[in-house]
Every structure is written in structure tokens, then in C-alpha cells.
Amino acid sequence: MGMTAYHLWAAEGHLERGRREQVFIMETSDDKLERRLYSHDLAPLPKEMDVIFKTMPDQVVRPGYAQEVAQMVVKANATMKPIVPRGAGTWGLGGSVPVKGGYVLDMTAMNKVLALDEKNLSVTVQPGITWKALADILDSKGYFLPCYPSSAPSATLGGWIGTGGTGIGAYKYGSAGDLIRDMEIVLPTGIMIHTGDKHVSSNGGGPNLNWLFVGSEGTYGIVTEVTFSILPKPEELRPVAYSFDDLSKFSPALKKLVRSGVTPMHIMFGDRLHFEYLRAIGKHAPDVGCMITCTLTGSKASVDLEEKTLDEIMAAAGGKKEPKETAEHEWDERSYEFRVREMGAGAIPGEILVPIENFEKVLKETAELTKSMKLKAPVIGTVADNNTVMLMPYYLTDEHNFLRSTAAMGFGKKLGDIAFENGGRPVGLGIFFAGNLAKYRGKNGANLIRGIKDLIDPNGIMNPGKMVETGTRWGISMPAFMMNFGMNMMAGMKRLMPRDKIGEKELSELKKH
Ligand SMILES: Cc1cc2nc3c(=O)[nH]c(=O)nc-3n(C[C@H](O)[C@H](O)[C@H](O)COP(=O)(O)OP(=O)(O)OC[C@H]3O[C@@H](n4cnc5c(N)ncnc54)[C@H](O)[C@@H]3O)c2cc1C
């Protein structure tokens, strides 16, 4: 990246008083290779899609300070070019990918811990720090990060707040949105605001502004600082694991567990095929029908008590307790669910939230879907709260085979349909599922969300073409029905294609041994 010095040139009132004459250094790059690297996220789009989207940014910018972010936002308004905040690009729905070029703001250089407030149990950080880096720093000081995504080794705070996802620790402590006390945000006009209060965890006056930005996918503003609640490290953190013949057998136990008063910080599971794939690539994985790992935290006495109750619940439903070492191994592997990519194939996950009540039914319908689409899709997931389960079936595909990988994208659409039919929903909107907004919030709710976007981003420069619409390089957005029709066509095409062979050789070798 080349170094460019910019003078702050924000309009009167747009930046904090007293800082307007300061000079900062930020990195920018016009290099074609670098711009190409920023033209996709975890799920690369085939280059044929260039007809619809201009994913290649005009410039990649790496700011170090909030004032530089504000300066770039003002510049985007002046030039009427889109500006797209990006963390680590680990989300697969295109949130950090431009649809009509412009500036991509790589936030990963803003990765400092600004303050650890031990009196008020909070930490204030820049948004580009990864969840794991923050967890490690806190751990070394005797503190504990209550919640983080399983992609913690690479995902940034800003990125996960942008997606509003659920993650490790959410079952007991709440998700990122629940734990944010305050954020500094650069709005699409370049104005900077604070959304909450660093010292108290809930704001009792008027709507909670923290939540306005959680899950707004970088379309409402750019997070430049976050104050997050933390906890002292618990005396005990103990994973315990149970296996069942298959995942549907876990369902009755789960229904009891969420009513039992036992509150693991995290509940995660994987089915037989998931562990078979892992063993097929030479990883240490259990030979079980499915496995559920619950991680308990608290004092030793309370964890002992919770473990005993859990043992009873699981045994009554036919679950077998796995050895301590297996549970600890699963916990250590919590951030590496997609090791199967080592096979040399792309692993594309679908992600849905469904009521626990319909867990078994959704599992059955998902199995029928994967069969009809000639896919093999292991199911992994977590329990998000005492009513909701997050299912993440993933399939292997050859990302370089345009027809196959595009057609298989229809799987995400069909999986989302199953979720809607069962009282749940797919996770995230991004570019491809923006047409679902009205399904999530109703027509009037969706219009309010669009209205807020228009109000705070009058020039439409902040990450356009996501969440509220599927934008295109031509400046017109794709109607929801057309996007859904296209995705249904892809699913239909996949059904007509011969079965995918990826991973089959490895699985049959495994079965021989
Ligand atoms: C192995 C794996 C495991 C995963 N596990 C989970 C999980 O447990 N839970 C879960 O919810 N998701 C999970 N994900 C999805 C993804 O990792 C998360 O959504 C992640 O937190 C995104 O962070 P990121 O830094 O990569 O963001 P990006 O992908 O770069 O961006 C995500 C969105 O946030 C916006 N954004 C980025 N930075 C900012 C900022 N500073 N201000 C405003 N907007 C911003 C972007 O514009 C984009 O819309 C997983 C993904 C993988 C690959």
C-alpha cells in the first residue's frame, strides 16, 4: 500500500472540534491485485457476476483513526462514490463487497485496545481488533469476553456487530448487541456520534441507539470505537459432551434443557457426517451419531451441580456421556468447524435460526432438501437462546466450476424457505437475501428500515445495495421477486445436474478402515 497524507477537510461541524487541523496518515492502494483481493469475501463470486455487480473497488483505504474514517466518508459524499466498511471479510453474504465500486475501508489497522476499565467492567477498543486477540488480552489480565463468534481468530468486532450474529457465550450472556455499552459511529454524512454510555449497560431514555447499528451490515454508519461489557474470569469453565444416535434424538433433551435452569455459556453440536468428514481428512474426531458439547461456567460447586443435572437430562433422552478429553477437544476446536476445506474444496454454509419447537422437523426437511439437490450437507449448529437453535448445514463444492457453485447457491435460498415455513428465518441479508427484509419485518417495518437509511444517508453512499435492496452496478436495484426467482432456478438446475463427487472418495476410504 502507498502512503498518502490527507489534511482533514470535513465541513464545519462534521468532526470533533479541536481536531480539524490535525494531519493523519492513512494507507491507500489503487493496485489492481490488491483491489481484486478486496472484491470478494469468504464466498467468492464467479467473475461472470461482473455483468451485474462491480465488485472491484476503485480504491482500498486502510484508516488508523476515526477522524480518517470521517474524512473518507466526507470524500465519498463529495465524489458521490460508495464507501464500504470491511473487517476480515469472513461473512459469506457479500456485506463487505462493493456492488458498484467505490472505496473499500479496510478497518483492520484500527485494532487497538483503548482502555480497560476494571472498575466498571468494560473494555474500549477500536473495531478492527479480532475477537480472539481481544479475548487473549483480557485473559492475560484475569478477565473474560462473554461472547464472540466462532470465527473469532479472524473476525473483527466491527464486522460481527455489523452482521448482528449469534455466537459462543450468547446462550448465557447474550450476544454482541446485548453486551455493547457504547459505540462511536461515523454516520454516512461524516458526523460522529456516540450511541450509549460507557459506564452503565442499559440506556433508559428513548430508543436504544446501540441496537440501531447492530445488524445494520455497514449500511447505517461505520463503527470506529466500541465499549463492551466484560466479566472476571469464572472459577471454572468446563465443557461436557454427550452423543446420540442421531441429531433428531437430541431434540427432546434440548427441550428439557432450556426449561431446566441449567445455563451453559455455549451449546454446540455436529452430526455424524460432520465428524466423518473430519476423520476422512485425518483429523481427530469421534465416531458418533452426533455430539453435543455444553460448556458450563461459574464456581466449581455450581458447575458440578449443573453437570449433574445435565447428565440426568441427557441420559433420560438416550444420550451417552463422552470422556472429558473428547469434550475438551471439541471446545478447543470450536473455532475450526470448517477444517474440511483442507480437502481442497469450498465449504459453503447455509445459516438459519429456527424455534427449538421445530428443530426435528427442520432437520428432516433439510435432509430431504440436500438429497433432492444431490448434495451431501453435514449439519452443525448452536443453541442461540432458550427458544432458538441456529443450524448451519454446509456442503462442499468446486468454487472454480461456475455452473455447479452458482447452482448450489440455490441451496441457501431453499434452506431459508424451510426456516420461514417453520417460524424461523435465514441469518443475514447482505447482497443476496436483501429481498427477505419484508419477510423479516413486514412491509411497513421494512419501509421504516429503508426510511431510516434514506434519512441518515441522503446521498446513498454508505455500503449501497445491501440489506435494504440488492443493488447492481447499473444503479438500479434487483426486485426481490427476480432475485428469488433466480435462486429458485439455480436450485432447480442443481437438481438436474449429476451428483457432486467431492469428498466421496475420502468418505469411502474412511469406511474401508
Ligand atoms: C468459520 C466461521 C465461523 C463463523 N461463525 C460465526 C458465528 O459463530 N456467529 C456468527 O454470527 N457468524 C459467524 N460467522 C460469520 C462471520 O464470521 C461473522 O459474521 C463475522 O463476525 C464477520 O466479521 P468480519 O470482520 O469478517 O466482517 P466482514 O465480513 O468484513 O463484514 C461483515 C459486515 O459488517 C460490516 N462491517 C465491517 N466492519 C464494520 C465497521 N467497522 N463498522 C460498520 N460495519 C462494518 C461490513 O460492511 C459487512 O456488511 C462465521 C464465519 C466463518 C468463516
Coordinates of C-alpha atoms and ligand atoms in Angstrom, one line a residue:
M1 CA 0.0 0.0 0.0
G2 CA 1.2 3.5 -0.8
M3 CA 1.2 6.1 2.0
T4 CA -0.9 9.2 1.4
A5 CA -1.2 12.1 3.8
Y6 CA -4.6 13.8 3.9
H7 CA -5.5 17.0 5.6
L8 CA -8.8 16.8 7.4
W9 CA -11.2 18.8 5.2
A10 CA -14.5 18.0 6.8
A11 CA -17.2 20.6 6.6
E12 CA -17.9 22.7 9.7
G13 CA -19.4 20.7 12.5
H14 CA -18.7 17.3 10.9
L15 CA -15.7 16.5 13.0
E16 CA -14.9 16.9 16.7
R17 CA -14.0 20.5 17.5
G18 CA -10.2 21.0 18.0
R19 CA -9.2 18.1 15.8
R20 CA -9.9 19.8 12.5
E21 CA -6.4 20.9 11.7
Q22 CA -4.8 17.6 12.7
V23 CA -2.9 15.7 10.0
F24 CA -3.2 11.9 9.9
I25 CA -1.5 9.3 7.7
M26 CA -3.6 6.6 6.2
E27 CA -2.8 3.9 3.7
T28 CA -4.4 3.8 0.3
S29 CA -4.0 1.5 -2.7
D30 CA -5.0 1.6 -6.3
D31 CA -3.1 -1.5 -7.1
K32 CA -5.2 -3.9 -9.3
L33 CA -4.2 -7.1 -7.5
E34 CA -5.0 -5.6 -4.1
R35 CA -8.3 -4.3 -5.3
R36 CA -9.1 -7.7 -6.7
L37 CA -8.4 -9.2 -3.3
Y38 CA -11.0 -6.9 -1.8
S39 CA -13.6 -7.7 -4.4
H40 CA -14.9 -10.8 -2.5
D41 CA -15.4 -12.1 0.9
L42 CA -15.4 -15.7 2.2
A43 CA -17.7 -16.8 -0.6
P44 CA -16.1 -15.6 -3.9
L45 CA -18.5 -14.6 -6.6
P46 CA -17.8 -16.0 -10.1
K47 CA -16.4 -13.4 -12.4
E48 CA -19.4 -13.9 -14.7
M49 CA -21.3 -11.9 -12.0
D50 CA -19.4 -8.8 -13.1
V51 CA -22.2 -8.2 -15.5
I52 CA -24.4 -7.4 -12.5
F53 CA -22.1 -6.2 -9.8
K54 CA -19.0 -4.0 -9.9
T55 CA -17.3 -5.8 -7.0
M56 CA -13.8 -4.3 -7.8
P57 CA -13.3 -1.3 -5.6
D58 CA -11.8 1.9 -7.1
Q59 CA -9.5 2.2 -4.1
V60 CA -8.7 0.3 -0.9
V61 CA -8.2 2.6 2.1
R62 CA -6.8 1.5 5.5
P63 CA -7.6 4.1 8.1
G64 CA -5.9 4.2 11.6
Y65 CA -8.2 6.7 13.3
A66 CA -11.9 7.6 13.5
Q67 CA -11.1 11.1 12.1
E68 CA -9.7 9.4 9.0
V69 CA -12.8 7.4 8.6
A70 CA -14.9 10.6 8.8
Q71 CA -12.6 12.2 6.3
M72 CA -13.1 9.4 3.8
V73 CA -16.9 9.5 4.3
V74 CA -16.9 13.2 3.5
K75 CA -14.8 12.5 0.4
A76 CA -17.3 9.8 -0.6
N77 CA -20.1 12.3 -0.4
A78 CA -18.1 14.9 -2.3
T79 CA -17.3 12.4 -5.1
M80 CA -20.6 10.5 -4.9
K81 CA -18.7 7.2 -4.7
P82 CA -19.8 4.3 -2.4
I83 CA -17.8 3.6 0.7
V84 CA -17.8 0.1 2.1
P85 CA -16.6 -0.8 5.6
R86 CA -14.8 -4.1 5.8
G87 CA -13.5 -6.2 8.7
A88 CA -11.9 -9.5 7.8
G89 CA -14.4 -10.5 5.1
T90 CA -15.4 -13.7 6.8
W91 CA -19.1 -13.2 6.3
G92 CA -20.4 -15.0 3.2
L93 CA -23.3 -12.8 2.1
G94 CA -21.2 -10.1 0.4
G95 CA -21.7 -7.4 3.1
S96 CA -18.2 -6.1 2.7
V97 CA -18.1 -6.5 -1.1
P98 CA -18.9 -3.4 -3.3
V99 CA -21.7 -3.7 -5.8
K100 CA -20.8 -0.6 -7.6
G101 CA -17.1 0.0 -6.9
G102 CA -16.0 3.0 -4.7
Y103 CA -13.9 2.9 -1.6
V104 CA -13.4 -0.2 0.5
L105 CA -12.4 0.8 4.0
D106 CA -10.3 -2.0 5.5
M107 CA -10.7 -1.4 9.2
T108 CA -8.2 -4.0 10.4
A109 CA -5.5 -1.4 11.1
M110 CA -7.8 0.1 13.7
N111 CA -7.1 -2.7 16.1
K112 CA -6.0 -1.1 19.4
V113 CA -7.3 -1.7 22.9
L114 CA -8.0 1.9 24.1
A115 CA -9.0 1.3 27.7
L116 CA -9.6 -1.5 30.2
D117 CA -12.0 -0.1 32.8
E118 CA -11.6 -2.6 35.7
K119 CA -13.9 -0.5 38.0
N120 CA -16.8 -0.6 35.5
L121 CA -16.0 -4.0 34.0
S122 CA -15.7 -2.8 30.4
V123 CA -13.2 -2.6 27.6
T124 CA -13.0 0.1 24.9
V125 CA -11.4 -0.9 21.6
Q126 CA -11.1 0.0 18.0
P127 CA -13.4 -2.1 15.7
G128 CA -10.7 -3.8 13.7
I129 CA -9.3 -5.9 16.5
T130 CA -10.2 -9.6 16.2
W131 CA -12.4 -11.3 18.9
K132 CA -9.6 -13.7 19.7
A133 CA -6.9 -11.0 20.1
L134 CA -9.2 -9.2 22.5
A135 CA -10.2 -12.4 24.4
D136 CA -6.4 -13.3 24.8
I137 CA -5.6 -9.8 26.1
L138 CA -8.5 -9.9 28.6
D139 CA -7.5 -13.4 29.6
S140 CA -4.0 -12.3 30.5
K141 CA -5.5 -9.6 32.8
G142 CA -7.9 -12.0 34.5
Y143 CA -11.0 -11.0 32.5
F144 CA -13.3 -12.9 30.3
L145 CA -15.0 -12.0 27.0
P146 CA -18.6 -13.2 27.5
C147 CA -19.5 -13.7 23.8
Y148 CA -17.7 -13.9 20.5
P149 CA -18.4 -15.6 17.1
S150 CA -16.8 -19.0 16.3
S151 CA -14.8 -17.1 13.6
A152 CA -13.1 -15.2 16.5
P153 CA -9.5 -15.9 15.2
S154 CA -10.1 -13.7 12.2
A155 CA -13.5 -11.9 12.5
T156 CA -13.4 -8.3 13.8
L157 CA -15.6 -6.6 16.4
G158 CA -16.9 -4.2 13.8
G159 CA -17.7 -7.0 11.4
W160 CA -19.7 -9.1 13.8
I161 CA -21.5 -6.1 15.2
G162 CA -22.3 -5.3 11.5
T163 CA -23.9 -8.7 11.0
G164 CA -25.6 -8.9 14.4
G165 CA -25.0 -12.6 14.6
T166 CA -25.1 -15.1 17.5
G167 CA -22.1 -16.8 18.9
I168 CA -20.2 -18.6 21.6
G169 CA -21.4 -17.4 25.0
A170 CA -24.7 -16.0 23.7
Y171 CA -26.8 -18.7 25.4
K172 CA -25.8 -17.5 28.9
Y173 CA -24.5 -13.9 28.5
G174 CA -26.4 -12.5 25.4
S175 CA -25.0 -11.8 22.0
A176 CA -22.7 -8.9 21.0
G177 CA -25.6 -6.4 20.8
D178 CA -26.6 -7.2 24.5
L179 CA -23.0 -6.5 25.7
I180 CA -22.3 -3.3 23.9
R181 CA -22.4 -0.3 26.2
D182 CA -21.4 2.4 23.7
M183 CA -20.2 2.9 20.2
E184 CA -18.6 5.7 18.3
I185 CA -20.1 5.8 14.8
V186 CA -19.3 7.8 11.7
L187 CA -22.6 8.4 10.1
P188 CA -22.9 8.4 6.3
T189 CA -22.8 12.3 6.4
G190 CA -19.4 12.2 8.2
I191 CA -21.0 13.3 11.5
M192 CA -19.7 11.4 14.5
I193 CA -22.0 10.2 17.3
H194 CA -21.9 8.1 20.5
T195 CA -24.7 5.6 20.8
G196 CA -24.7 4.7 24.5
D197 CA -22.9 5.2 27.8
K198 CA -19.5 3.7 28.7
H199 CA -20.4 3.3 32.4
V200 CA -23.9 1.9 32.5
S201 CA -25.0 -1.0 30.5
S202 CA -28.6 0.0 29.5
N203 CA -29.9 3.3 28.4
G204 CA -33.3 4.1 29.9
G205 CA -34.1 7.2 27.9
G206 CA -35.6 6.8 24.4
P207 CA -34.8 4.1 21.9
N208 CA -31.5 2.2 22.3
L209 CA -29.2 3.6 19.6
N210 CA -26.7 0.7 20.1
W211 CA -29.2 -1.7 18.7
L212 CA -30.0 0.5 15.7
F213 CA -26.5 -0.2 14.3
V214 CA -26.2 -3.9 15.4
G215 CA -27.0 -6.0 12.3
S216 CA -27.2 -2.9 10.0
E217 CA -24.5 -4.5 7.8
G218 CA -22.4 -1.4 7.5
T219 CA -25.2 0.5 5.7
Y220 CA -26.1 3.0 8.5
G221 CA -22.6 4.0 9.6
I222 CA -19.1 2.9 10.4
V223 CA -18.2 1.7 13.9
T224 CA -15.0 3.4 14.9
E225 CA -14.9 2.5 18.7
V226 CA -16.8 0.0 20.9
T227 CA -17.2 -0.2 24.7
F228 CA -18.1 -3.8 25.6
S229 CA -19.0 -5.4 28.9
I230 CA -16.6 -7.9 30.3
L231 CA -16.5 -10.3 33.3
P232 CA -13.9 -11.6 35.7
K233 CA -12.7 -15.0 34.6
P234 CA -15.0 -17.7 36.0
E235 CA -13.5 -20.0 38.6
E236 CA -14.5 -22.9 36.4
L237 CA -15.0 -23.3 32.6
R238 CA -16.0 -26.9 31.9
P239 CA -17.1 -28.5 28.6
V240 CA -19.1 -31.7 28.8
A241 CA -20.1 -33.8 25.8
Y242 CA -22.8 -36.3 25.0
S243 CA -23.5 -38.4 21.9
F244 CA -26.8 -39.6 20.5
D245 CA -27.7 -42.0 17.7
D246 CA -28.6 -39.0 15.5
L247 CA -29.3 -35.3 15.9
S248 CA -33.1 -35.6 16.0
K249 CA -32.7 -37.7 19.1
F250 CA -31.1 -34.7 20.9
S251 CA -34.3 -32.7 20.3
P252 CA -36.3 -33.9 23.4
A253 CA -33.2 -33.4 25.6
L254 CA -32.8 -29.9 24.3
K255 CA -36.5 -29.0 25.1
K256 CA -35.9 -30.2 28.7
L257 CA -32.5 -28.4 29.0
V258 CA -33.9 -25.0 28.1
R259 CA -36.6 -25.4 30.8
S260 CA -34.2 -26.8 33.4
G261 CA -32.5 -23.7 34.8
V262 CA -29.1 -25.1 33.7
T263 CA -27.4 -22.4 31.7
P264 CA -24.4 -23.4 29.8
M265 CA -22.5 -20.5 28.3
H266 CA -22.5 -22.4 25.0
I267 CA -24.3 -25.4 23.4
M268 CA -22.9 -26.6 20.1
F269 CA -23.5 -29.8 18.1
G270 CA -22.4 -31.6 15.0
D271 CA -23.9 -34.6 13.1
R272 CA -22.4 -37.9 12.1
L273 CA -21.4 -36.7 8.6
H274 CA -19.6 -33.7 10.0
F275 CA -17.3 -35.9 12.1
E276 CA -16.9 -38.4 9.3
Y277 CA -15.6 -35.7 7.0
L278 CA -13.2 -34.6 9.7
R279 CA -11.9 -38.2 10.2
A280 CA -11.7 -38.6 6.4
I281 CA -9.1 -35.7 6.3
G282 CA -7.2 -37.3 9.1
K283 CA -8.4 -35.2 12.0
H284 CA -9.1 -36.5 15.4
A285 CA -12.9 -36.7 15.6
P286 CA -15.3 -39.0 17.5
D287 CA -17.1 -41.9 15.7
V288 CA -20.6 -41.0 16.9
G289 CA -24.1 -40.5 15.6
C290 CA -23.9 -36.8 16.7
M291 CA -22.3 -34.9 19.5
I292 CA -23.5 -32.1 21.7
T293 CA -21.0 -30.1 23.7
C294 CA -22.2 -27.9 26.6
T295 CA -19.8 -25.5 28.2
L296 CA -20.5 -24.6 31.8
T297 CA -19.1 -21.6 33.7
G298 CA -19.3 -20.4 37.3
S299 CA -18.0 -21.5 40.6
K300 CA -16.8 -25.1 40.9
A301 CA -19.7 -26.0 43.1
S302 CA -22.3 -24.5 40.7
V303 CA -20.7 -26.2 37.7
D304 CA -20.7 -29.6 39.5
L305 CA -24.4 -29.2 40.2
E306 CA -25.2 -28.1 36.6
E307 CA -23.2 -31.0 35.2
K308 CA -25.1 -33.5 37.3
T309 CA -28.5 -32.1 36.1
L310 CA -27.3 -32.1 32.5
D311 CA -26.2 -35.8 32.9
E312 CA -29.7 -36.7 34.0
I313 CA -31.4 -34.8 31.2
M314 CA -29.2 -36.3 28.5
A315 CA -29.3 -39.9 29.9
A316 CA -33.1 -39.8 30.1
A317 CA -33.2 -38.9 26.4
G318 CA -30.8 -41.7 25.5
G319 CA -27.6 -39.6 25.4
K320 CA -24.2 -41.2 26.3
K321 CA -21.7 -39.1 28.2
E322 CA -18.4 -38.8 26.3
P323 CA -15.0 -38.8 28.0
K324 CA -13.7 -35.5 29.4
E325 CA -10.9 -35.4 26.9
T326 CA -13.4 -35.6 24.0
A327 CA -15.4 -32.6 25.4
E328 CA -12.2 -30.6 25.9
H329 CA -11.1 -31.4 22.4
E330 CA -14.4 -30.2 21.0
W331 CA -14.2 -27.0 22.9
D332 CA -10.7 -26.4 21.7
E333 CA -11.9 -26.9 18.1
R334 CA -14.9 -24.5 18.5
S335 CA -13.4 -22.0 16.0
Y336 CA -12.4 -24.5 13.4
E337 CA -15.6 -26.2 12.2
F338 CA -14.7 -25.9 8.5
R339 CA -11.4 -27.8 8.6
V340 CA -12.9 -30.0 5.9
R341 CA -11.9 -27.2 3.5
E342 CA -8.4 -28.8 3.7
M343 CA -9.8 -31.3 1.3
G344 CA -9.3 -28.6 -1.3
A345 CA -13.0 -27.8 -1.8
G346 CA -15.1 -24.8 -0.8
A347 CA -17.4 -25.4 2.1
I348 CA -20.4 -23.2 1.7
P349 CA -22.7 -22.9 4.8
G350 CA -26.3 -22.0 5.0
E351 CA -27.4 -20.5 8.2
I352 CA -30.9 -20.4 9.7
L353 CA -32.5 -19.6 13.1
V354 CA -35.5 -21.8 14.0
P355 CA -37.6 -22.3 17.0
I356 CA -36.5 -25.2 19.2
E357 CA -40.0 -26.5 18.9
N358 CA -39.5 -27.2 15.2
F359 CA -35.9 -28.5 15.4
E360 CA -36.7 -32.1 14.5
K361 CA -39.0 -31.1 11.6
V362 CA -36.4 -28.7 10.2
L363 CA -33.7 -31.4 10.4
K364 CA -35.9 -33.7 8.4
E365 CA -36.8 -31.2 5.8
T366 CA -33.1 -30.1 5.5
A367 CA -32.1 -33.7 4.9
E368 CA -34.8 -34.0 2.1
L369 CA -33.6 -30.8 0.5
T370 CA -29.9 -31.9 0.4
K371 CA -30.9 -35.2 -1.0
S372 CA -33.1 -33.6 -3.7
M373 CA -30.3 -31.3 -4.6
K374 CA -27.8 -34.1 -4.9
L375 CA -25.7 -32.6 -2.1
K376 CA -24.1 -34.0 1.0
A377 CA -24.5 -31.5 3.8
P378 CA -23.2 -32.1 7.3
V379 CA -25.2 -30.2 9.9
I380 CA -23.5 -28.2 12.7
G381 CA -25.1 -25.6 14.9
T382 CA -25.5 -23.9 18.2
V383 CA -28.4 -23.1 20.6
A384 CA -28.7 -19.3 20.4
D385 CA -31.2 -18.8 23.3
N386 CA -33.8 -20.8 25.2
N387 CA -36.1 -20.6 22.2
T388 CA -33.9 -20.6 19.2
V389 CA -31.5 -23.0 17.5
M390 CA -29.0 -22.0 14.9
L391 CA -28.5 -24.6 12.2
M392 CA -25.6 -24.4 9.8
P393 CA -25.6 -27.2 7.2
Y394 CA -22.7 -26.9 4.8
Y395 CA -21.8 -28.6 1.5
L396 CA -18.6 -29.0 -0.4
T397 CA -18.3 -27.5 -3.9
D398 CA -15.8 -26.7 -6.5
E399 CA -15.6 -22.9 -6.4
H400 CA -14.0 -22.8 -9.9
N401 CA -16.9 -24.6 -11.5
F402 CA -19.2 -21.7 -12.3
L403 CA -22.3 -23.8 -13.0
R404 CA -22.0 -26.0 -10.0
S405 CA -21.1 -23.5 -7.4
T406 CA -23.7 -21.0 -8.7
A407 CA -26.4 -23.6 -8.9
A408 CA -25.7 -24.8 -5.4
M409 CA -26.3 -21.2 -4.1
G410 CA -29.9 -22.1 -4.6
F411 CA -29.5 -24.3 -1.5
G412 CA -29.2 -21.2 0.7
K413 CA -32.5 -19.9 -0.7
K414 CA -34.3 -23.2 -0.2
L415 CA -32.9 -23.6 3.3
G416 CA -34.2 -20.1 4.1
D417 CA -37.7 -21.2 2.8
I418 CA -37.6 -24.1 5.2
A419 CA -36.8 -21.7 8.0
F420 CA -39.6 -19.3 7.2
E421 CA -42.1 -22.2 6.9
N422 CA -41.1 -23.3 10.4
G423 CA -41.4 -19.9 12.1
G424 CA -37.7 -19.1 11.7
R425 CA -35.5 -17.2 9.3
P426 CA -32.2 -17.2 7.4
V427 CA -29.4 -15.4 9.1
G428 CA -28.4 -12.1 7.4
L429 CA -29.5 -10.2 4.3
G430 CA -26.3 -8.9 2.6
I431 CA -26.5 -8.7 -1.2
F432 CA -28.3 -12.0 -1.9
F433 CA -31.0 -12.1 0.7
A434 CA -31.9 -8.4 0.9
G435 CA -35.2 -9.4 -0.7
N436 CA -36.1 -11.1 2.6
L437 CA -36.3 -7.8 4.5
A438 CA -40.1 -7.5 4.2
K439 CA -40.4 -11.2 5.2
Y440 CA -38.5 -10.5 8.4
R441 CA -40.1 -7.2 9.4
G442 CA -43.3 -7.0 7.4
K443 CA -43.9 -4.4 4.6
N444 CA -44.3 -1.5 7.0
G445 CA -41.3 -2.5 9.1
A446 CA -39.2 -2.9 6.0
N447 CA -40.3 0.6 4.8
L448 CA -39.3 2.1 8.2
I449 CA -35.8 0.5 7.9
R450 CA -35.5 1.8 4.3
G451 CA -36.7 5.2 5.5
I452 CA -34.1 5.4 8.2
K453 CA -31.4 4.6 5.6
D454 CA -32.7 7.4 3.3
L455 CA -32.7 9.8 6.2
I456 CA -29.2 9.2 7.5
D457 CA -27.6 8.5 4.1
P458 CA -29.2 11.1 1.8
N459 CA -26.6 10.5 -1.0
G460 CA -26.8 6.7 -0.7
I461 CA -23.0 6.3 -0.4
M462 CA -22.8 4.1 2.7
N463 CA -22.4 0.4 1.5
P464 CA -25.2 0.7 -1.0
G465 CA -27.0 -2.3 -2.5
K466 CA -27.2 -4.4 0.7
M467 CA -29.7 -5.1 3.4
V468 CA -32.5 -2.8 2.1
E469 CA -32.1 -3.8 -1.6
T470 CA -29.9 -5.9 -3.9
G471 CA -28.1 -3.1 -5.8
T472 CA -26.4 -3.6 -9.1
R473 CA -23.5 -1.8 -10.9
W474 CA -26.1 -0.1 -13.1
G475 CA -27.6 1.9 -10.3
I476 CA -30.9 0.0 -10.4
S477 CA -31.8 -2.5 -7.7
M478 CA -32.9 -6.0 -8.5
P479 CA -36.6 -6.6 -7.4
A480 CA -36.9 -9.2 -4.7
F481 CA -39.1 -11.5 -6.8
M482 CA -36.4 -11.6 -9.6
M483 CA -33.7 -12.4 -7.1
N484 CA -35.8 -15.2 -5.5
F485 CA -36.8 -16.5 -9.0
G486 CA -33.1 -16.6 -10.0
M487 CA -32.2 -18.5 -6.8
N488 CA -35.1 -21.0 -7.3
M489 CA -33.9 -21.5 -10.9
M490 CA -30.4 -22.3 -9.6
A491 CA -31.7 -24.8 -7.1
G492 CA -33.8 -26.4 -10.0
M493 CA -30.6 -26.6 -12.2
K494 CA -28.7 -28.2 -9.4
R495 CA -31.3 -30.9 -9.1
L496 CA -30.9 -31.8 -12.8
M497 CA -27.1 -32.0 -12.6
P498 CA -25.2 -35.2 -11.9
R499 CA -24.4 -35.8 -8.2
D500 CA -21.4 -33.9 -6.7
K501 CA -18.4 -36.3 -6.2
I502 CA -16.4 -34.0 -3.9
G503 CA -15.4 -35.8 -0.7
E504 CA -16.9 -39.2 -1.7
K505 CA -13.6 -40.8 -2.3
E506 CA -12.3 -39.7 1.1
L507 CA -15.5 -40.9 2.8
S508 CA -15.4 -44.4 1.1
E509 CA -11.7 -44.8 2.1
L510 CA -12.7 -44.0 5.7
K511 CA -15.4 -46.6 5.6
K512 CA -12.9 -49.3 4.4
H513 CA -10.8 -48.8 7.5
Ligands
LIG1 C1 -15.5 -20.4 10.4 C2 -16.6 -19.4 10.5 C3 -17.3 -19.3 11.7 C4 -18.3 -18.4 11.8 N1 -19.0 -18.3 13.0 C5 -19.9 -17.4 13.2 C6 -20.7 -17.4 14.4 O1 -20.4 -18.1 15.4 N2 -21.6 -16.4 14.5 C7 -21.9 -15.5 13.5 O2 -22.8 -14.7 13.7 N3 -21.2 -15.5 12.4 C8 -20.3 -16.4 12.2 N4 -19.6 -16.4 11.0 C9 -19.8 -15.4 10.0 C10 -18.8 -14.2 10.1 O3 -17.5 -14.7 10.5 C11 -19.2 -13.2 11.1 O4 -20.3 -12.6 10.7 C12 -18.1 -12.2 11.4 O5 -18.1 -11.7 12.7 C13 -17.9 -11.1 10.4 O6 -16.7 -10.4 10.8 P1 -15.7 -9.8 9.7 O7 -14.7 -9.0 10.4 O8 -15.2 -10.8 8.9 O9 -16.7 -8.9 8.9 P2 -16.9 -8.6 7.3 O10 -17.2 -9.9 6.7 O11 -15.7 -7.9 6.8 O12 -18.1 -7.7 7.3 C14 -19.4 -8.1 7.8 C15 -20.4 -6.9 7.7 O13 -20.0 -5.9 8.7 C16 -19.8 -4.6 8.0 N5 -18.7 -4.0 8.8 C17 -17.4 -4.5 8.9 N6 -16.7 -3.6 9.7 C18 -17.5 -2.6 10.1 C19 -17.4 -1.5 10.9 N7 -16.3 -1.1 11.5 N8 -18.5 -0.7 11.0 C20 -19.7 -1.0 10.4 N9 -19.9 -2.0 9.6 C21 -18.8 -2.9 9.5 C22 -19.4 -5.0 6.6 O14 -19.7 -3.9 5.7 C23 -20.3 -6.2 6.3 O15 -21.6 -5.8 6.0 C24 -18.6 -17.4 10.8 C25 -17.8 -17.5 9.6 C26 -16.8 -18.4 9.5 C27 -16.0 -18.4 8.2

